[in-house]
Amino acid sequence: MLNGKKILLIISGGIAAYKSLLLIRLIKQNGGSVQTIITRSGEQFVTPLSVASLSGEKVFTDLFDLTDETEIGHIELSRSADLIVVAPASADIMAQMANGLASDLATTALLATDKSVLVAPAMNVRMWENAATQRNIETLKNDGVLFVGPDEGAMACGEFGLGRMAEPDAILEAIGDCFETDGDLQNKPLFGKKVLITAGPTHEPIDPVRYIANRSSGKQGYALAKAAVALGAHTVLVSGPTSLPIPEGAELLPVETANEMFDETMAELPADIAIFAAAVADFRVENAADQKMKKKNKDDVPSLELVQNPDILATVAAHKSKRPTLVVGFAAETENVIENAKLKLARKGCDLIIANDVGHGSDVMGGSENTIHIVSKNGVEDWPQMSKQEVADKLMAYLVDQLGVEV
Ligand code: CTP
């Protein structure tokens, strides 16, 4: 799979460093070679000896090592690789990368490289969620740095959440993706096409601390974005607040309210396919309070004046000059699923409605499975229950077919 590709692996400080030993083995088993730089903190978790034994190559640790500098030099070390992989990538090394710092061999190699860089973050959930870390990630993404993970789960520190390093086989897969040539990409059915997807709930403020929301998790929309990327599409995901990781290769535009989702979506037109998987709030509070609302006395109950939000799907479907070739809506219904979906198809002016039953006991909203019915002017297709990713993969393939793209 890796056909002699040279990976420069940077191991920074973190308990997940032990998984990097397995990653080295996987890279080698798949035909790649690995040179390694271990940072000073990384050395607290794995030793140069164990890394050298597994990689069968010299391990570098020191920027000012005279022998290393005369033999190879840090510039050459970073340039002779086909790809640099930082795993685990601590919050600290990402902060240094985002700011162009070069305080040790690892960060100097990262600054000197002319190759792609793939990072596998690993840190405590609070460190991951910290605004500074998120800012650095945004900067790195804008700089073209690629990411794999992090995953959600139990952490070595006892907490639970996003921040666990991706598993070695997922990192290996991401490494493989980095070497996909443009030729491969060009053979994909949606290469050169733009797919625009809305996902997640919207939050409509009542006051600075309260909002109206719904139970959407965003999983179906994110799964669709992953499927669109896999088919080679330029994929833009306009998403309300979710706790999901950004699908690799997709462009994420985070929003909170329906109005923001409307603006971002309209600004992304034209597109070839637009899929509206978001559960957009139909109403917003007309005059959200600037300050937290207080109870004036024990009988005080505020009344909220609601107004309708713009209908993003209907507006895009009716667009005179920039209507996407395929406009796909979702219909989350709790009763008369098919009849309501048919009415919605006509009312919204879209090409397809993906109907699903989100009534009591269905577990669709927030769950991992979905049972859908594809409603179009040609009739109704019922699909069996599948995981949301399977639904997404099959649905994207179906849309490729509808688009009439040569596969
Ligand atoms: N939708 C949208 N903008 C809105 C409301 C809905 O883009 N303001 C999209 C949703 O993303 C979905 C489709 O329209 O693809 C149907 O959403 P749904 O909430 O089922 O439809 P509503 O028009 O809100 O109809 P109702 O709530 O009356 O069933």
Short mmCIF file of C-alpha atoms and ligand atoms in Angstrom, two decimals:
data_model
loop_
_atom_site.label_atom_id
_atom_site.label_comp_id
_atom_site.label_asym_id
_atom_site.label_seq_id
_atom_site.Cartn_x
_atom_site.Cartn_y
_atom_site.Cartn_z
CA MET A 1 0.00 0.00 0.00
CA LEU A 2 2.80 2.47 0.82
CA ASN A 3 5.21 1.27 -1.89
CA GLY A 4 8.48 2.40 -0.36
CA LYS A 5 7.17 5.77 0.83
CA LYS A 6 9.35 7.39 3.49
CA ILE A 7 7.50 8.62 6.56
CA LEU A 8 9.10 10.97 9.05
CA LEU A 9 7.25 10.22 12.28
CA ILE A 10 7.38 12.82 15.04
CA ILE A 11 6.46 11.49 18.46
CA SER A 12 5.60 14.28 20.88
CA GLY A 13 4.72 13.98 24.55
CA GLY A 14 1.57 12.07 25.49
CA ILE A 15 0.49 8.74 26.87
CA ALA A 16 -0.77 7.82 23.38
CA ALA A 17 2.89 7.60 22.28
CA TYR A 18 2.76 3.86 22.98
CA LYS A 19 0.31 3.51 20.08
CA SER A 20 2.91 5.05 17.78
CA LEU A 21 5.04 1.94 18.24
CA LEU A 22 2.23 -0.07 16.68
CA LEU A 23 1.91 2.56 13.95
CA ILE A 24 5.59 2.07 13.05
CA ARG A 25 4.99 -1.66 12.65
CA LEU A 26 1.90 -1.07 10.52
CA ILE A 27 3.72 1.36 8.23
CA LYS A 28 6.54 -1.12 7.74
CA GLN A 29 4.17 -4.06 7.20
CA ASN A 30 2.49 -1.99 4.50
CA GLY A 31 5.66 -1.30 2.58
CA GLY A 32 6.70 2.08 4.01
CA SER A 33 9.82 3.09 5.94
CA VAL A 34 9.93 5.24 9.08
CA GLN A 35 12.48 7.67 10.38
CA THR A 36 11.55 9.05 13.77
CA ILE A 37 12.09 12.20 15.75
CA ILE A 38 11.14 11.96 19.42
CA THR A 39 10.68 15.21 21.31
CA ARG A 40 12.05 15.62 24.81
CA SER A 41 8.55 15.07 26.28
CA GLY A 42 7.99 12.16 23.91
CA GLU A 43 11.05 10.47 25.42
CA GLN A 44 9.20 10.40 28.74
CA PHE A 45 6.71 7.97 27.18
CA VAL A 46 8.70 5.85 24.68
CA THR A 47 12.42 5.28 24.43
CA PRO A 48 14.60 5.83 21.35
CA LEU A 49 15.75 2.23 21.70
CA SER A 50 12.28 0.70 21.36
CA VAL A 51 11.48 3.01 18.43
CA ALA A 52 14.79 2.19 16.69
CA SER A 53 14.25 -1.56 17.23
CA LEU A 54 10.83 -1.41 15.59
CA SER A 55 11.65 1.00 12.78
CA GLY A 56 15.07 -0.45 12.03
CA GLU A 57 16.24 3.13 11.44
CA LYS A 58 18.09 5.79 13.34
CA VAL A 59 16.03 7.81 15.78
CA PHE A 60 16.65 11.54 16.11
CA THR A 61 16.14 13.53 19.28
CA ASP A 62 18.50 16.48 19.38
CA LEU A 63 18.65 19.59 17.20
CA PHE A 64 22.26 20.26 18.06
CA ASP A 65 23.66 16.74 17.72
CA LEU A 66 26.92 17.23 15.83
CA THR A 67 27.06 13.74 14.32
CA ASP A 68 23.46 13.86 13.12
CA GLU A 69 23.93 17.34 11.70
CA THR A 70 27.03 16.34 9.69
CA GLU A 71 25.48 13.08 8.52
CA ILE A 72 22.01 14.26 7.52
CA GLY A 73 21.06 17.71 8.88
CA HIS A 74 17.61 18.78 9.99
CA ILE A 75 16.65 20.33 6.66
CA GLU A 76 17.51 17.18 4.75
CA LEU A 77 15.73 15.04 7.38
CA SER A 78 12.49 16.91 6.79
CA ARG A 79 12.88 17.08 3.01
CA SER A 80 13.91 13.48 2.31
CA ALA A 81 10.61 12.23 3.73
CA ASP A 82 7.54 11.83 1.52
CA LEU A 83 5.24 12.75 4.41
CA ILE A 84 5.60 13.97 7.98
CA VAL A 85 3.28 12.40 10.54
CA VAL A 86 2.99 13.87 14.03
CA ALA A 87 1.55 11.17 16.30
CA PRO A 88 0.75 11.81 19.02
CA ALA A 89 0.46 15.54 18.43
CA SER A 90 0.24 17.26 21.79
CA ALA A 91 -1.54 20.61 22.30
CA ASP A 92 1.92 22.10 22.80
CA ILE A 93 3.46 20.95 19.52
CA MET A 94 0.35 22.08 17.61
CA ALA A 95 0.62 25.50 19.28
CA GLN A 96 4.26 25.71 18.20
CA MET A 97 3.42 24.64 14.66
CA ALA A 98 0.56 27.14 14.41
CA ASN A 99 2.93 29.92 15.44
CA GLY A 100 5.89 28.87 13.32
CA LEU A 101 8.16 28.21 16.30
CA ALA A 102 11.28 26.10 15.89
CA SER A 103 12.59 25.43 19.36
CA ASP A 104 13.74 21.84 18.92
CA LEU A 105 14.49 19.30 16.20
CA ALA A 106 10.83 18.28 15.70
CA THR A 107 9.47 21.81 15.29
CA THR A 108 12.48 22.84 13.17
CA ALA A 109 11.86 19.91 10.80
CA LEU A 110 8.17 20.85 10.65
CA LEU A 111 9.02 24.44 9.79
CA ALA A 112 11.64 23.43 7.21
CA THR A 113 9.61 20.84 5.35
CA ASP A 114 8.18 21.18 1.87
CA LYS A 115 6.05 18.03 2.27
CA SER A 116 2.53 17.41 3.56
CA VAL A 117 2.07 17.13 7.31
CA LEU A 118 -0.51 14.85 8.92
CA VAL A 119 -1.21 15.26 12.63
CA ALA A 120 -2.96 12.87 15.01
CA PRO A 121 -3.87 14.99 18.05
CA ALA A 122 -3.94 13.41 21.50
CA MET A 123 -4.79 15.28 24.64
CA ASN A 124 -7.23 15.68 27.50
CA VAL A 125 -10.74 16.73 26.41
CA ARG A 126 -10.50 20.12 28.15
CA MET A 127 -7.20 20.86 26.43
CA TRP A 128 -8.80 19.87 23.10
CA GLU A 129 -11.81 22.10 23.73
CA ASN A 130 -9.72 25.03 24.93
CA ALA A 131 -10.22 28.08 22.73
CA ALA A 132 -6.47 28.43 22.17
CA THR A 133 -6.17 24.83 20.92
CA GLN A 134 -9.19 25.25 18.64
CA ARG A 135 -7.66 28.48 17.30
CA ASN A 136 -4.39 26.69 16.58
CA ILE A 137 -6.20 23.85 14.82
CA GLU A 138 -8.06 26.34 12.64
CA THR A 139 -4.76 28.02 11.75
CA LEU A 140 -3.09 24.71 10.95
CA LYS A 141 -6.02 23.64 8.77
CA ASN A 142 -5.84 26.92 6.90
CA ASP A 143 -2.12 26.25 6.42
CA GLY A 144 -2.98 22.93 4.76
CA VAL A 145 -2.01 20.64 7.64
CA LEU A 146 -4.03 17.40 7.53
CA PHE A 147 -5.72 15.86 10.56
CA VAL A 148 -6.74 12.36 11.59
CA GLY A 149 -8.87 12.15 14.74
CA PRO A 150 -9.03 12.74 17.58
CA ASP A 151 -11.56 10.13 18.66
CA GLU A 152 -14.12 10.37 21.41
CA GLY A 153 -13.83 7.99 24.34
CA ALA A 154 -12.45 7.21 27.78
CA MET A 155 -9.06 8.78 28.39
CA ALA A 156 -6.00 7.69 30.32
CA CYS A 157 -6.66 10.60 32.73
CA GLY A 158 -10.09 9.18 33.62
CA GLU A 159 -12.17 11.75 31.73
CA PHE A 160 -14.37 11.08 28.72
CA GLY A 161 -14.64 13.04 25.49
CA LEU A 162 -12.84 14.11 22.34
CA GLY A 163 -9.07 13.98 22.48
CA ARG A 164 -8.09 10.32 22.24
CA MET A 165 -5.55 9.72 19.53
CA ALA A 166 -6.94 7.97 16.44
CA GLU A 167 -6.16 4.26 16.39
CA PRO A 168 -2.99 3.23 14.50
CA ASP A 169 -4.95 1.55 11.68
CA ALA A 170 -6.97 4.77 11.15
CA ILE A 171 -3.72 6.77 11.04
CA LEU A 172 -2.32 4.26 8.53
CA GLU A 173 -5.42 4.72 6.37
CA ALA A 174 -5.05 8.51 6.55
CA ILE A 175 -1.37 8.13 5.52
CA GLY A 176 -2.51 6.05 2.54
CA ASP A 177 -5.03 8.77 1.61
CA CYS A 178 -2.24 11.37 1.61
CA PHE A 179 -0.50 9.44 -1.15
CA GLU A 180 -3.52 9.18 -3.34
CA THR A 181 -2.32 10.79 -6.51
CA ASP A 182 -4.30 13.42 -8.34
CA GLY A 183 -4.82 10.75 -10.96
CA ASP A 184 -6.74 8.63 -8.45
CA LEU A 185 -8.72 11.64 -7.33
CA GLN A 186 -9.59 12.53 -10.88
CA ASN A 187 -11.06 9.08 -11.42
CA LYS A 188 -13.55 9.59 -8.62
CA PRO A 189 -17.12 10.25 -9.75
CA LEU A 190 -17.57 13.58 -7.96
CA PHE A 191 -14.13 15.00 -8.77
CA GLY A 192 -14.58 18.65 -9.76
CA LYS A 193 -18.11 18.74 -8.30
CA LYS A 194 -19.18 20.72 -5.27
CA VAL A 195 -21.44 19.15 -2.66
CA LEU A 196 -22.99 21.50 -0.11
CA ILE A 197 -24.47 19.92 3.03
CA THR A 198 -26.29 21.45 6.00
CA ALA A 199 -26.23 19.46 9.24
CA GLY A 200 -27.00 19.52 12.95
CA PRO A 201 -29.47 21.56 14.95
CA THR A 202 -29.64 25.32 15.14
CA HIS A 203 -29.59 27.25 18.40
CA GLU A 204 -31.96 30.20 18.57
CA PRO A 205 -31.08 32.54 21.45
CA ILE A 206 -33.62 33.56 24.06
CA ASP A 207 -31.07 35.55 26.04
CA PRO A 208 -27.25 35.30 26.35
CA VAL A 209 -27.46 32.01 28.29
CA ARG A 210 -30.60 30.29 26.94
CA TYR A 211 -31.62 29.06 23.54
CA ILE A 212 -34.23 27.00 21.69
CA ALA A 213 -32.77 23.85 20.11
CA ASN A 214 -33.73 20.35 18.98
CA ARG A 215 -32.45 16.79 19.32
CA SER A 216 -30.49 16.60 16.05
CA SER A 217 -26.97 15.19 16.54
CA GLY A 218 -25.70 16.03 13.06
CA LYS A 219 -24.57 12.43 12.51
CA GLN A 220 -26.42 11.88 9.22
CA GLY A 221 -25.14 15.12 7.69
CA TYR A 222 -21.56 14.47 8.82
CA ALA A 223 -21.75 10.91 7.43
CA LEU A 224 -22.92 12.37 4.10
CA ALA A 225 -19.97 14.76 4.08
CA LYS A 226 -17.58 11.85 4.65
CA ALA A 227 -19.21 9.92 1.79
CA ALA A 228 -19.03 12.95 -0.54
CA VAL A 229 -15.31 13.44 0.21
CA ALA A 230 -14.69 9.75 -0.50
CA LEU A 231 -16.26 10.21 -3.93
CA GLY A 232 -13.87 13.08 -4.67
CA ALA A 233 -16.27 16.01 -4.19
CA HIS A 234 -15.31 19.44 -2.93
CA THR A 235 -17.45 19.11 0.17
CA VAL A 236 -18.70 22.03 2.25
CA LEU A 237 -20.49 21.27 5.50
CA VAL A 238 -22.51 24.10 7.04
CA SER A 239 -23.14 22.82 10.53
CA GLY A 240 -25.02 23.92 13.60
CA PRO A 241 -23.50 23.10 17.01
CA THR A 242 -22.53 19.40 17.33
CA SER A 243 -19.85 17.50 19.21
CA LEU A 244 -18.76 15.53 16.14
CA PRO A 245 -15.23 15.59 14.73
CA ILE A 246 -14.83 17.38 11.40
CA PRO A 247 -15.00 14.85 8.56
CA GLU A 248 -11.53 14.51 7.04
CA GLY A 249 -11.26 16.48 3.81
CA ALA A 250 -14.50 18.43 4.22
CA GLU A 251 -14.65 22.20 4.69
CA LEU A 252 -16.59 22.96 7.87
CA LEU A 253 -18.51 26.23 8.25
CA PRO A 254 -19.78 26.33 11.83
CA VAL A 255 -22.96 28.30 12.56
CA GLU A 256 -25.38 28.68 15.45
CA THR A 257 -28.64 30.11 14.25
CA ALA A 258 -30.90 29.45 11.26
CA ASN A 259 -30.15 32.93 9.95
CA GLU A 260 -26.41 32.25 10.05
CA MET A 261 -26.96 28.89 8.35
CA PHE A 262 -29.00 30.66 5.68
CA ASP A 263 -26.26 33.26 5.03
CA GLU A 264 -23.40 30.73 4.90
CA THR A 265 -25.36 28.38 2.63
CA MET A 266 -26.35 31.12 0.17
CA ALA A 267 -22.75 32.37 0.09
CA GLU A 268 -21.57 28.88 -0.93
CA LEU A 269 -23.72 28.71 -4.07
CA PRO A 270 -23.32 27.62 -6.79
CA ALA A 271 -22.96 23.90 -6.04
CA ASP A 272 -23.71 20.74 -7.99
CA ILE A 273 -25.52 18.94 -5.20
CA ALA A 274 -27.07 20.52 -2.09
CA ILE A 275 -28.28 18.27 0.71
CA PHE A 276 -30.26 19.75 3.57
CA ALA A 277 -29.80 17.37 6.49
CA ALA A 278 -29.95 20.08 9.18
CA ALA A 279 -32.83 20.24 11.63
CA VAL A 280 -33.33 23.97 11.25
CA ALA A 281 -35.45 25.65 13.91
CA ASP A 282 -38.61 26.90 12.25
CA PHE A 283 -38.93 29.78 14.70
CA ARG A 284 -36.66 32.20 16.52
CA VAL A 285 -37.35 34.59 19.36
CA GLU A 286 -38.13 37.94 17.80
CA ASN A 287 -36.36 40.09 20.36
CA ALA A 288 -33.80 37.96 22.19
CA ALA A 289 -32.87 39.68 25.46
CA ASP A 290 -29.43 41.32 25.66
CA GLN A 291 -29.10 40.40 29.32
CA LYS A 292 -30.05 37.22 31.18
CA MET A 293 -33.80 37.24 31.86
CA LYS A 294 -34.64 37.43 35.57
CA LYS A 295 -37.75 36.42 37.52
CA LYS A 296 -39.23 39.64 38.88
CA ASN A 297 -41.53 37.85 41.34
CA LYS A 298 -42.73 34.31 42.00
CA ASP A 299 -45.60 34.53 39.46
CA ASP A 300 -43.54 36.13 36.72
CA VAL A 301 -43.62 34.09 33.49
CA PRO A 302 -42.12 35.72 30.41
CA SER A 303 -43.76 35.28 27.04
CA LEU A 304 -41.61 34.76 24.00
CA GLU A 305 -42.64 36.29 20.71
CA LEU A 306 -41.62 33.91 17.94
CA VAL A 307 -41.09 34.69 14.26
CA GLN A 308 -40.43 32.31 11.39
CA ASN A 309 -36.90 31.60 10.22
CA PRO A 310 -36.09 31.70 6.50
CA ASP A 311 -36.53 28.36 4.74
CA ILE A 312 -33.04 27.60 3.45
CA LEU A 313 -33.99 24.57 1.37
CA ALA A 314 -36.95 26.26 -0.33
CA THR A 315 -34.90 29.39 -1.06
CA VAL A 316 -32.04 27.41 -2.63
CA ALA A 317 -34.46 25.22 -4.62
CA ALA A 318 -36.15 28.35 -6.01
CA HIS A 319 -32.90 30.17 -6.83
CA LYS A 320 -33.13 31.64 -10.33
CA SER A 321 -29.46 31.55 -11.34
CA LYS A 322 -27.67 29.34 -8.84
CA ARG A 323 -29.99 26.39 -8.22
CA PRO A 324 -27.85 23.27 -7.73
CA THR A 325 -28.49 20.44 -10.22
CA LEU A 326 -29.74 18.25 -7.39
CA VAL A 327 -31.51 19.69 -4.36
CA VAL A 328 -32.17 17.12 -1.66
CA GLY A 329 -34.22 17.72 1.47
CA PHE A 330 -34.81 15.61 4.55
CA ALA A 331 -38.16 15.22 6.23
CA ALA A 332 -38.14 14.22 9.84
CA GLU A 333 -41.73 13.19 10.53
CA THR A 334 -43.48 11.69 13.53
CA GLU A 335 -46.65 10.58 11.66
CA ASN A 336 -47.91 10.02 8.07
CA VAL A 337 -44.26 9.92 7.02
CA ILE A 338 -44.69 9.35 3.27
CA GLU A 339 -47.72 11.62 2.75
CA ASN A 340 -46.04 14.47 4.59
CA ALA A 341 -42.81 13.91 2.65
CA LYS A 342 -44.70 14.08 -0.67
CA LEU A 343 -46.31 17.36 0.37
CA LYS A 344 -42.91 18.68 1.46
CA LEU A 345 -41.34 17.71 -1.89
CA ALA A 346 -43.85 19.89 -3.70
CA ARG A 347 -43.85 22.72 -1.15
CA LYS A 348 -40.05 23.03 -1.03
CA GLY A 349 -39.48 22.56 -4.76
CA CYS A 350 -36.64 20.08 -4.28
CA ASP A 351 -35.74 17.01 -6.39
CA LEU A 352 -35.77 14.45 -3.61
CA ILE A 353 -36.99 14.22 -0.06
CA ILE A 354 -35.34 11.71 2.22
CA ALA A 355 -38.07 10.86 4.68
CA ASN A 356 -37.50 9.29 8.05
CA ASP A 357 -39.66 8.52 11.03
CA VAL A 358 -38.40 10.28 14.11
CA GLY A 359 -41.43 9.47 16.25
CA HIS A 360 -41.32 8.04 19.76
CA GLY A 361 -39.21 4.90 20.02
CA SER A 362 -37.53 5.38 16.62
CA ASP A 363 -34.15 6.46 18.10
CA VAL A 364 -33.27 8.19 14.80
CA MET A 365 -32.50 11.60 16.28
CA GLY A 366 -29.16 11.20 18.00
CA GLY A 367 -28.96 7.46 17.25
CA SER A 368 -26.61 5.71 14.83
CA GLU A 369 -29.17 3.95 12.62
CA ASN A 370 -31.64 5.30 10.12
CA THR A 371 -34.46 3.92 7.97
CA ILE A 372 -35.19 6.14 4.99
CA HIS A 373 -37.64 6.45 2.13
CA ILE A 374 -36.55 8.30 -1.00
CA VAL A 375 -39.49 10.35 -2.22
CA SER A 376 -39.33 11.91 -5.69
CA LYS A 377 -41.79 12.76 -8.43
CA ASN A 378 -41.13 9.24 -9.76
CA GLY A 379 -42.38 7.52 -6.63
CA VAL A 380 -41.10 6.19 -3.32
CA GLU A 381 -38.14 3.89 -2.67
CA ASP A 382 -38.00 2.24 0.76
CA TRP A 383 -34.57 1.36 2.11
CA PRO A 384 -33.99 -1.09 4.96
CA GLN A 385 -32.61 0.04 8.31
CA MET A 386 -28.87 0.78 8.08
CA SER A 387 -26.20 2.67 9.98
CA LYS A 388 -26.16 6.39 9.18
CA GLN A 389 -22.80 5.94 7.42
CA GLU A 390 -24.22 3.16 5.23
CA VAL A 391 -27.23 5.35 4.44
CA ALA A 392 -24.82 8.15 3.54
CA ASP A 393 -22.59 5.99 1.31
CA LYS A 394 -25.56 4.49 -0.53
CA LEU A 395 -27.31 7.82 -0.84
CA MET A 396 -24.24 9.56 -2.30
CA ALA A 397 -23.87 6.71 -4.83
CA TYR A 398 -27.57 7.13 -5.66
CA LEU A 399 -27.07 10.89 -6.18
CA VAL A 400 -24.06 10.26 -8.44
CA ASP A 401 -26.39 8.11 -10.50
CA GLN A 402 -29.07 10.82 -10.55
CA LEU A 403 -26.50 13.40 -11.59
CA GLY A 404 -25.72 11.22 -14.58
CA VAL A 405 -21.98 11.27 -13.90
CA GLU A 406 -19.88 8.68 -15.72
CA VAL A 407 -18.34 6.38 -13.10
N1 CTP B 1 -35.23 23.27 6.18
C1 CTP B 1 -34.47 24.38 5.85
N2 CTP B 1 -34.74 25.58 6.43
C2 CTP B 1 -35.74 25.71 7.34
C3 CTP B 1 -36.52 24.57 7.70
C4 CTP B 1 -36.22 23.37 7.10
O1 CTP B 1 -33.55 24.26 5.03
N3 CTP B 1 -35.96 26.87 7.89
C5 CTP B 1 -34.95 22.01 5.50
C6 CTP B 1 -34.45 20.91 6.39
O2 CTP B 1 -33.03 20.90 6.43
C7 CTP B 1 -34.98 19.66 5.70
C8 CTP B 1 -36.28 20.12 5.10
O3 CTP B 1 -36.18 21.55 5.01
O4 CTP B 1 -34.18 19.24 4.64
C9 CTP B 1 -37.51 19.76 5.87
O5 CTP B 1 -37.36 20.15 7.21
P1 CTP B 1 -38.57 19.97 8.21
O6 CTP B 1 -38.20 20.57 9.52
O7 CTP B 1 -39.01 18.55 8.16
O8 CTP B 1 -39.63 20.83 7.42
P2 CTP B 1 -40.41 22.10 7.79
O9 CTP B 1 -40.46 22.97 6.58
O10 CTP B 1 -39.87 22.72 9.01
O11 CTP B 1 -41.85 21.50 7.99
P3 CTP B 1 -42.64 21.08 9.30
O12 CTP B 1 -41.78 21.45 10.49
O13 CTP B 1 -43.86 21.87 9.20
O14 CTP B 1 -42.85 19.60 9.16
#
